Amino acid sequence: MDKSKVKFGLFASVAVVLAACSSEPTDELSNSGSSNEGESAGGDELIVAVANDAISLDPHGSNDTASTHIRTNIYDKLVNHDENIELQPELAESFEQIDDLTWEFVLREDVTFTDGEPFNAEAVKINLERVIDPEVASPKAFMYDMIDEIEVVDEYTVHVTTEYPFAPFAMNLTHDGGGMISPKAIEEHDNGERNLELEPVGTGSFQLDEWNQGESVRLVRNDEYWGELPEIEASTYKIVPDQSTRIAMLNNDEAHVIDEIEPVNTSQIETMDHADVETVESTRLNFIILNNDVEPFDQVEVRQAIAKAVDTETIVEGIYEGYGRAADGPVPPGVFGHTEDLDKNDYDLEEAQELLASAGYEDGFSTTLYVRDNDQINIQTAEYIQDQLGQIGIDISIEQREWSALLSAMGEGEHEMAIAGWTTVTGDADNATYSVFHSDNKGANGNRSFLITKKQIVC
């Protein structure tokens, strides 16, 4: 793949992940279950105020962060990461690669789905076959389509054979797409008796109680959970797009945790006696998406010019206030395969202007930049990019879109430019690169730049 296509506009390889929670939500807080507006958040129930609603609760469905946060509590996977992004068994009691193509998973024998169905090797086979089934059309199929055969060895042993040697296979199973669904629920879904997007059935520590779309998602503890039971009895995710409202909810004890707080607003939380700001390193990469299927972004010089014309260090320091770093490539730090030994797209307005001229756009052009409507960081970034690119004659109109509508538009290739991001959930460079840049993943699967390889260009 042309190196310039991979590196345009990548600017934040450590995202801002800010949360705040009540340190002692016990004595003064009621234990009354779900919290109504104006009431204190209950001590036995965690109230989380989030910016975006889930799109689907089917782990083989949408590939968005808001949905994943909910589904992770409902579904377990064969393997998972520890805090150091090292593989650990989860539903698999043990696992190993027994030859170049074959992986063996020995399963836990004490696990049931929340509908009472047993978890076993047959359940694993049914789930892996479903996620790669072309009729299901899972946007996560690309992570598992190297599977050639799934063999039930015995009730609690399964062998998975890949078509070719694929080292990150177990890492890919840590992804939300590796979540195990009850086979009975899958059958009900196929028969039209259940909608897995709305009615999930997993083996996780929580199960869905109620989803009022656009308002809240309430999970209750799965008391039959095979692992260590959570201390809280329930968790309600309240959909609160407005950031200032989320901060007020925290201050008024109407929420224990809030997300997506701009760095400029962290001082408000730091002054609260009962709250703390927590920042953690992330494997998320935020970037400018340029649709290679539309003019003039089909020209490499135009893409290179934009990369040269945006001062990413100013974005990190001025908008992110240092909570992040300028990307040095498509693989974030902390991910296996990351390297800093790459040529940098240094900020250079003069060179950017020359590149535009060489592409035949010495007078610039007009275009539209899509951005999520309730993401103030990305909106500020879009405005900064608008100003920066205006200096080389690129006239940008900013169009704010609701999150699900933005995802849909980018998946269909309706955009010219957009600001979005990608989290390398698996911790492996394959997920950071193949997912976002490979021709086979054009569109909703991840390659929203609609990049194609030279191999496909040459006849």
XYZ file of C-alpha atoms in Angstrom:
459
model
C 0.000 0.000 0.000
C 1.205 3.498 -0.791
C 2.760 4.759 2.462
C 1.285 8.216 2.020
C -2.207 6.753 2.086
C -1.637 5.216 5.466
C -0.235 8.258 7.198
C -2.443 11.190 6.277
C -4.008 13.180 9.049
C -3.312 10.860 11.967
C -3.025 13.036 15.023
C -3.909 11.519 18.376
C -2.693 8.106 19.324
C -3.601 8.366 22.988
C -7.184 9.491 23.448
C -8.618 11.476 26.302
C -10.454 9.037 28.549
C -11.840 10.924 31.514
C -14.188 9.616 34.157
C -15.274 10.815 37.541
C -17.047 8.937 40.298
C -18.323 9.456 43.799
C -15.770 8.171 46.265
C -18.265 7.237 48.977
C -21.740 6.772 47.430
C -23.225 5.108 50.517
C -24.520 7.004 53.552
C -26.321 9.900 51.901
C -27.366 8.073 48.734
C -30.577 6.098 48.566
C -30.605 2.378 47.737
C -33.794 2.623 45.762
C -32.672 1.177 42.403
C -33.039 3.303 39.301
C -32.436 6.992 39.794
C -34.919 9.578 38.584
C -33.914 13.067 37.513
C -33.181 15.214 40.544
C -32.666 12.249 42.889
C -29.380 10.971 44.250
C -27.810 7.994 42.513
C -28.473 4.819 44.500
C -25.671 3.146 46.432
C -26.501 -0.354 45.141
C -26.829 0.829 41.566
C -24.133 2.444 39.479
C -25.383 5.402 37.452
C -23.255 6.232 34.417
C -23.999 9.327 32.328
C -22.764 8.753 28.769
C -22.791 10.870 25.648
C -24.073 8.266 23.187
C -26.638 5.502 23.104
C -25.870 1.970 21.957
C -26.793 1.040 18.388
C -27.090 -2.749 18.749
C -26.726 -5.257 21.603
C -25.837 -8.097 19.214
C -22.062 -8.674 19.532
C -21.991 -9.682 15.880
C -23.763 -6.443 15.002
C -22.551 -2.843 15.007
C -18.895 -2.051 15.589
C -19.249 1.149 17.644
C -17.830 2.090 21.028
C -21.107 2.985 22.772
C -22.616 -0.421 21.998
C -19.420 -2.222 22.969
C -19.396 -0.627 26.424
C -22.819 -2.132 27.139
C -22.248 -5.498 25.460
C -18.992 -6.124 27.314
C -20.996 -6.489 30.522
C -23.469 -8.924 28.932
C -21.185 -11.182 26.898
C -18.013 -13.073 27.742
C -15.388 -14.199 25.241
C -13.148 -17.258 25.051
C -10.147 -15.131 26.005
C -9.626 -11.578 27.185
C -6.892 -9.077 28.063
C -5.483 -8.236 31.430
C -4.426 -4.686 32.337
C -1.157 -5.181 30.442
C -2.941 -6.267 27.224
C -1.735 -9.835 27.824
C -4.004 -12.731 26.824
C -5.837 -14.496 29.634
C -8.442 -17.311 29.598
C -12.076 -16.296 30.101
C -14.706 -18.779 28.921
C -11.808 -20.953 27.818
C -10.124 -22.574 30.795
C -6.999 -22.936 28.670
C -5.968 -22.407 25.055
C -2.967 -23.085 22.840
C -1.906 -23.114 19.217
C -1.175 -26.797 18.577
C 0.188 -26.354 15.042
C 0.532 -23.611 12.437
C -3.168 -23.690 11.608
C -4.952 -25.153 14.643
C -5.984 -23.610 17.953
C -7.338 -25.682 20.837
C -9.701 -24.235 23.438
C -10.579 -26.197 26.557
C -13.734 -24.655 27.998
C -15.030 -24.006 31.493
C -17.637 -26.556 32.564
C -19.513 -24.361 35.036
C -21.003 -21.764 32.687
C -24.602 -21.245 31.600
C -26.247 -18.553 29.520
C -28.792 -16.329 31.229
C -31.601 -18.241 29.463
C -30.424 -21.437 31.191
C -28.727 -22.960 28.136
C -25.328 -24.612 28.745
C -22.133 -23.104 27.400
C -20.115 -25.774 25.599
C -18.090 -26.524 22.489
C -21.207 -26.642 20.327
C -22.075 -23.103 21.447
C -18.607 -21.932 20.390
C -19.010 -23.563 16.983
C -22.433 -21.977 16.440
C -21.161 -18.494 17.397
C -18.026 -18.573 15.268
C -19.986 -19.900 12.298
C -22.528 -17.115 12.763
C -20.063 -14.220 12.873
C -18.507 -15.308 9.539
C -21.818 -16.240 7.863
C -22.245 -14.030 4.754
C -26.016 -13.978 5.327
C -25.490 -12.474 8.791
C -23.163 -9.896 7.176
C -21.452 -9.037 10.445
C -19.209 -5.967 10.185
C -16.766 -7.965 12.343
C -16.569 -10.979 10.025
C -13.226 -9.834 8.633
C -11.645 -10.562 12.014
C -12.593 -14.236 11.818
C -12.964 -15.035 8.123
C -9.632 -16.853 8.120
C -11.422 -19.692 9.952
C -11.534 -22.816 7.793
C -13.031 -25.380 10.178
C -14.487 -25.552 13.687
C -14.384 -29.023 15.211
C -16.218 -30.069 18.365
C -13.690 -32.525 19.864
C -15.801 -33.230 22.930
C -18.354 -31.349 25.037
C -15.789 -28.904 26.382
C -13.004 -28.963 23.777
C -13.042 -27.218 20.424
C -10.442 -27.003 17.658
C -10.418 -24.024 15.303
C -8.422 -24.417 12.083
C -7.500 -21.383 10.038
C -7.081 -21.298 6.272
C -3.553 -19.933 6.662
C -1.221 -19.245 9.609
C -2.634 -16.238 11.474
C -0.734 -15.307 14.628
C -3.222 -12.725 16.016
C -6.193 -15.139 15.946
C -6.482 -15.445 19.733
C -6.041 -11.669 20.075
C -8.961 -11.164 17.674
C -11.142 -13.318 19.925
C -10.767 -10.679 22.665
C -12.755 -8.309 20.460
C -16.417 -7.669 21.167
C -17.185 -9.761 18.063
C -15.953 -12.809 19.966
C -18.820 -12.501 22.460
C -20.684 -15.777 22.988
C -24.468 -15.723 22.436
C -26.869 -18.439 23.624
C -27.459 -20.900 20.727
C -31.137 -21.020 21.704
C -31.331 -17.216 21.435
C -29.646 -17.365 18.015
C -32.245 -19.900 16.875
C -35.045 -17.708 18.216
C -33.542 -14.721 16.392
C -33.399 -16.685 13.138
C -37.032 -17.757 13.588
C -38.199 -14.195 14.175
C -39.034 -14.891 17.826
C -36.280 -12.667 19.226
C -34.316 -9.635 18.091
C -30.758 -9.992 19.384
C -30.114 -6.316 18.706
C -32.631 -5.531 21.449
C -32.820 -8.770 23.477
C -29.301 -10.055 24.227
C -28.518 -13.367 25.953
C -24.940 -13.961 27.110
C -22.974 -15.433 30.001
C -21.713 -12.117 31.403
C -21.873 -10.696 34.888
C -24.856 -8.509 33.911
C -27.978 -8.951 31.805
C -30.294 -6.464 30.170
C -33.213 -5.258 32.282
C -34.534 -2.435 30.120
C -33.450 -0.322 27.171
C -35.297 2.929 26.589
C -33.612 3.917 23.359
C -32.263 7.429 23.404
C -32.743 7.657 27.172
C -31.160 4.839 29.181
C -29.917 1.258 29.314
C -30.345 -0.610 32.613
C -28.389 -3.781 33.391
C -28.963 -6.016 36.403
C -26.500 -8.400 38.002
C -26.483 -11.989 36.754
C -26.571 -13.787 40.111
C -25.784 -17.101 38.359
C -22.559 -15.698 36.922
C -19.742 -18.259 36.796
C -17.079 -15.791 37.979
C -16.762 -13.306 40.796
C -20.041 -11.463 41.277
C -20.006 -7.659 40.939
C -20.603 -5.775 44.184
C -23.308 -3.614 42.628
C -26.755 -4.996 41.850
C -27.461 -2.899 38.773
C -25.985 -0.327 36.435
C -27.893 2.292 34.479
C -26.339 4.085 31.526
C -28.160 7.398 31.071
C -27.892 8.924 27.622
C -26.956 12.561 28.200
C -25.508 14.146 25.028
C -24.826 17.517 26.675
C -21.485 17.552 28.482
C -22.384 20.330 30.923
C -25.451 18.342 31.986
C -23.295 15.269 32.647
C -20.972 17.371 34.813
C -23.952 18.808 36.717
C -25.293 15.296 37.301
C -21.988 14.292 38.863
C -21.914 17.393 41.032
C -25.503 16.795 42.197
C -24.960 13.079 42.968
C -27.261 12.100 40.106
C -24.463 10.055 38.513
C -21.443 8.161 39.816
C -19.494 8.128 36.533
C -19.535 10.420 33.509
C -17.652 10.126 30.236
C -16.269 12.267 27.410
C -15.215 15.331 29.371
C -13.204 17.979 27.571
C -9.804 18.669 29.130
C -10.783 22.319 29.599
C -13.597 21.180 31.922
C -11.592 18.817 34.124
C -10.904 21.608 36.601
C -14.637 21.753 37.412
C -14.513 18.140 38.515
C -11.226 18.500 40.391
C -12.847 21.126 42.616
C -15.666 18.741 43.617
C -15.097 17.225 47.067
C -16.678 13.883 46.159
C -15.251 13.331 42.669
C -11.982 12.592 40.928
C -10.743 12.845 37.366
C -9.138 9.685 36.050
C -7.022 9.706 32.901
C -5.716 6.511 31.332
C -3.678 5.749 28.246
C -5.722 4.403 25.374
C -5.141 2.416 22.209
C -7.441 4.816 20.362
C -6.338 6.781 17.316
C -8.307 9.845 16.180
C -7.841 10.920 12.590
C -9.103 12.837 9.593
C -10.822 10.552 7.097
C -10.418 11.492 3.431
C -12.704 9.581 1.066
C -10.432 8.263 -1.676
C -13.464 7.455 -3.840
C -14.247 11.133 -4.473
C -12.305 13.956 -6.105
C -9.913 15.470 -5.280
C -9.021 13.030 -2.470
C -8.305 10.313 -5.030
C -4.994 12.115 -5.641
C -2.168 11.266 -3.267
C -0.692 14.794 -3.487
C -3.941 16.265 -2.148
C -3.932 13.876 0.796
C -0.278 14.630 1.486
C -0.975 18.372 1.308
C -3.675 18.084 3.966
C -1.370 16.060 6.201
C 1.289 18.751 5.862
C -1.143 21.632 6.452
C -2.528 20.495 9.826
C -0.351 21.236 12.858
C -1.142 18.201 15.018
C 1.032 19.369 17.911
C -1.142 22.468 18.265
C -4.251 20.260 18.365
C -2.748 18.109 21.124
C -1.576 21.039 23.226
C -4.288 23.584 22.438
C -7.431 21.450 22.247
C -6.493 18.262 24.115
C -4.418 20.335 26.571
C -1.679 17.727 26.537
C -3.980 14.762 27.184
C -2.651 12.836 24.215
C 0.125 12.847 21.676
C 0.533 13.372 17.961
C 0.438 10.043 16.154
C 3.635 8.729 14.640
C 1.845 6.158 12.493
C -1.325 4.078 12.280
C -0.414 1.737 15.178
C -0.857 3.358 18.616
C 1.710 3.018 21.425
C 1.013 0.013 23.639
C -0.145 -2.074 20.681
C 2.006 -4.999 19.544
C 3.729 -3.864 16.347
C 3.997 -0.167 17.240
C 7.175 1.592 16.159
C 8.305 5.182 16.247
C 10.831 4.616 13.443
C 8.639 6.093 10.733
C 8.977 9.172 8.548
C 6.913 11.998 10.010
C 4.502 14.217 8.103
C 5.956 17.428 9.506
C 3.833 20.568 9.488
C 4.864 22.619 6.441
C 2.355 25.017 4.836
C 4.679 25.923 1.976
C 5.195 22.290 0.990
C 1.448 21.684 1.359
C 0.742 24.498 -1.117
C 3.274 23.039 -3.571
C 1.664 19.599 -3.318
C -1.773 21.069 -4.040
C -0.399 22.917 -7.062
C 1.241 19.765 -8.411
C -2.159 18.041 -8.192
C -3.744 20.861 -10.222
C -5.389 22.641 -7.289
C -3.169 25.701 -6.909
C -6.330 27.755 -6.200
C -7.639 25.199 -3.718
C -11.151 23.693 -3.675
C -14.288 23.476 -1.529
C -15.318 20.448 0.518
C -17.410 19.334 3.516
C -16.130 17.932 6.802
C -18.447 15.678 8.834
C -18.139 15.626 12.627
C -20.166 14.132 15.480
C -22.649 16.679 16.783
C -22.092 16.206 20.530
C -18.320 15.777 20.515
C -16.952 19.172 21.467
C -13.323 18.078 21.135
C -13.876 16.942 17.547
C -15.946 20.025 16.751
C -13.119 22.268 17.997
C -10.655 20.155 16.023
C -12.816 20.507 12.911
C -12.877 24.294 13.323
C -9.100 24.360 13.705
C -8.670 22.205 10.576
C -11.081 24.520 8.750
C -8.835 27.462 9.617
C -5.583 25.637 8.821
C -6.673 24.309 5.435
C -8.148 27.688 4.568
C -4.568 28.973 4.525
C -3.819 26.784 1.488
C -7.086 27.562 -0.290
C -9.233 24.642 0.879
C -12.648 25.999 1.835
C -14.296 23.665 4.368
C -17.923 23.573 5.433
C -18.451 21.733 8.731
C -21.512 19.507 8.989
C -22.438 18.103 12.407
C -24.227 14.750 12.466
C -25.717 12.535 15.157
C -23.439 9.579 15.914
C -25.405 6.737 14.315
C -26.153 8.901 11.267
C -22.466 9.790 10.967
C -21.456 6.119 11.121
C -24.022 5.250 8.470
C -22.924 8.070 6.171
C -19.249 7.115 6.418
C -20.047 3.441 5.915
C -21.924 4.282 2.713
C -19.159 6.607 1.502
C -21.370 9.708 1.531
C -18.659 11.836 3.153
C -15.783 13.747 1.606
C -13.922 14.418 4.860
C -14.767 13.314 8.398
C -13.255 13.163 11.850
C -13.509 9.799 13.574
C -11.365 7.309 15.408
C -10.451 3.666 15.848
C -9.584 1.768 18.998
C -7.252 -1.186 18.544
C -9.273 -3.376 20.881
C -7.256 -6.541 20.252
C -3.911 -4.940 21.140
C -2.381 -6.194 17.882
C -1.245 -4.174 14.860
C -3.323 -6.316 12.519
C -6.482 -4.787 13.983
C -4.995 -1.291 13.697
C -4.072 -1.633 10.027
C -6.027 -4.367 8.221
C -9.292 -3.173 9.770
C -8.876 0.474 8.815
C -6.883 0.376 5.583
C -7.396 -2.909 3.726
C -9.414 -2.889 0.517
C -11.590 -5.793 1.673
C -12.883 -3.649 4.550
C -14.062 -0.647 2.562
C -17.042 1.009 4.205
C -18.745 0.100 7.474
C -16.214 -2.601 8.398
C -13.572 0.054 9.105
C -11.938 1.334 5.915
C -14.047 4.471 5.671
C -11.319 6.154 3.631
C -12.133 3.671 0.867
C -8.459 3.063 0.280
C -7.492 0.435 -2.286
C -4.183 -1.333 -2.701
C -1.890 -0.931 -5.682
C -2.438 -4.605 -6.439
C -6.096 -3.882 -7.096
C -5.356 -0.755 -9.102
C -2.983 -2.450 -11.551
C -4.737 -4.448 -14.309
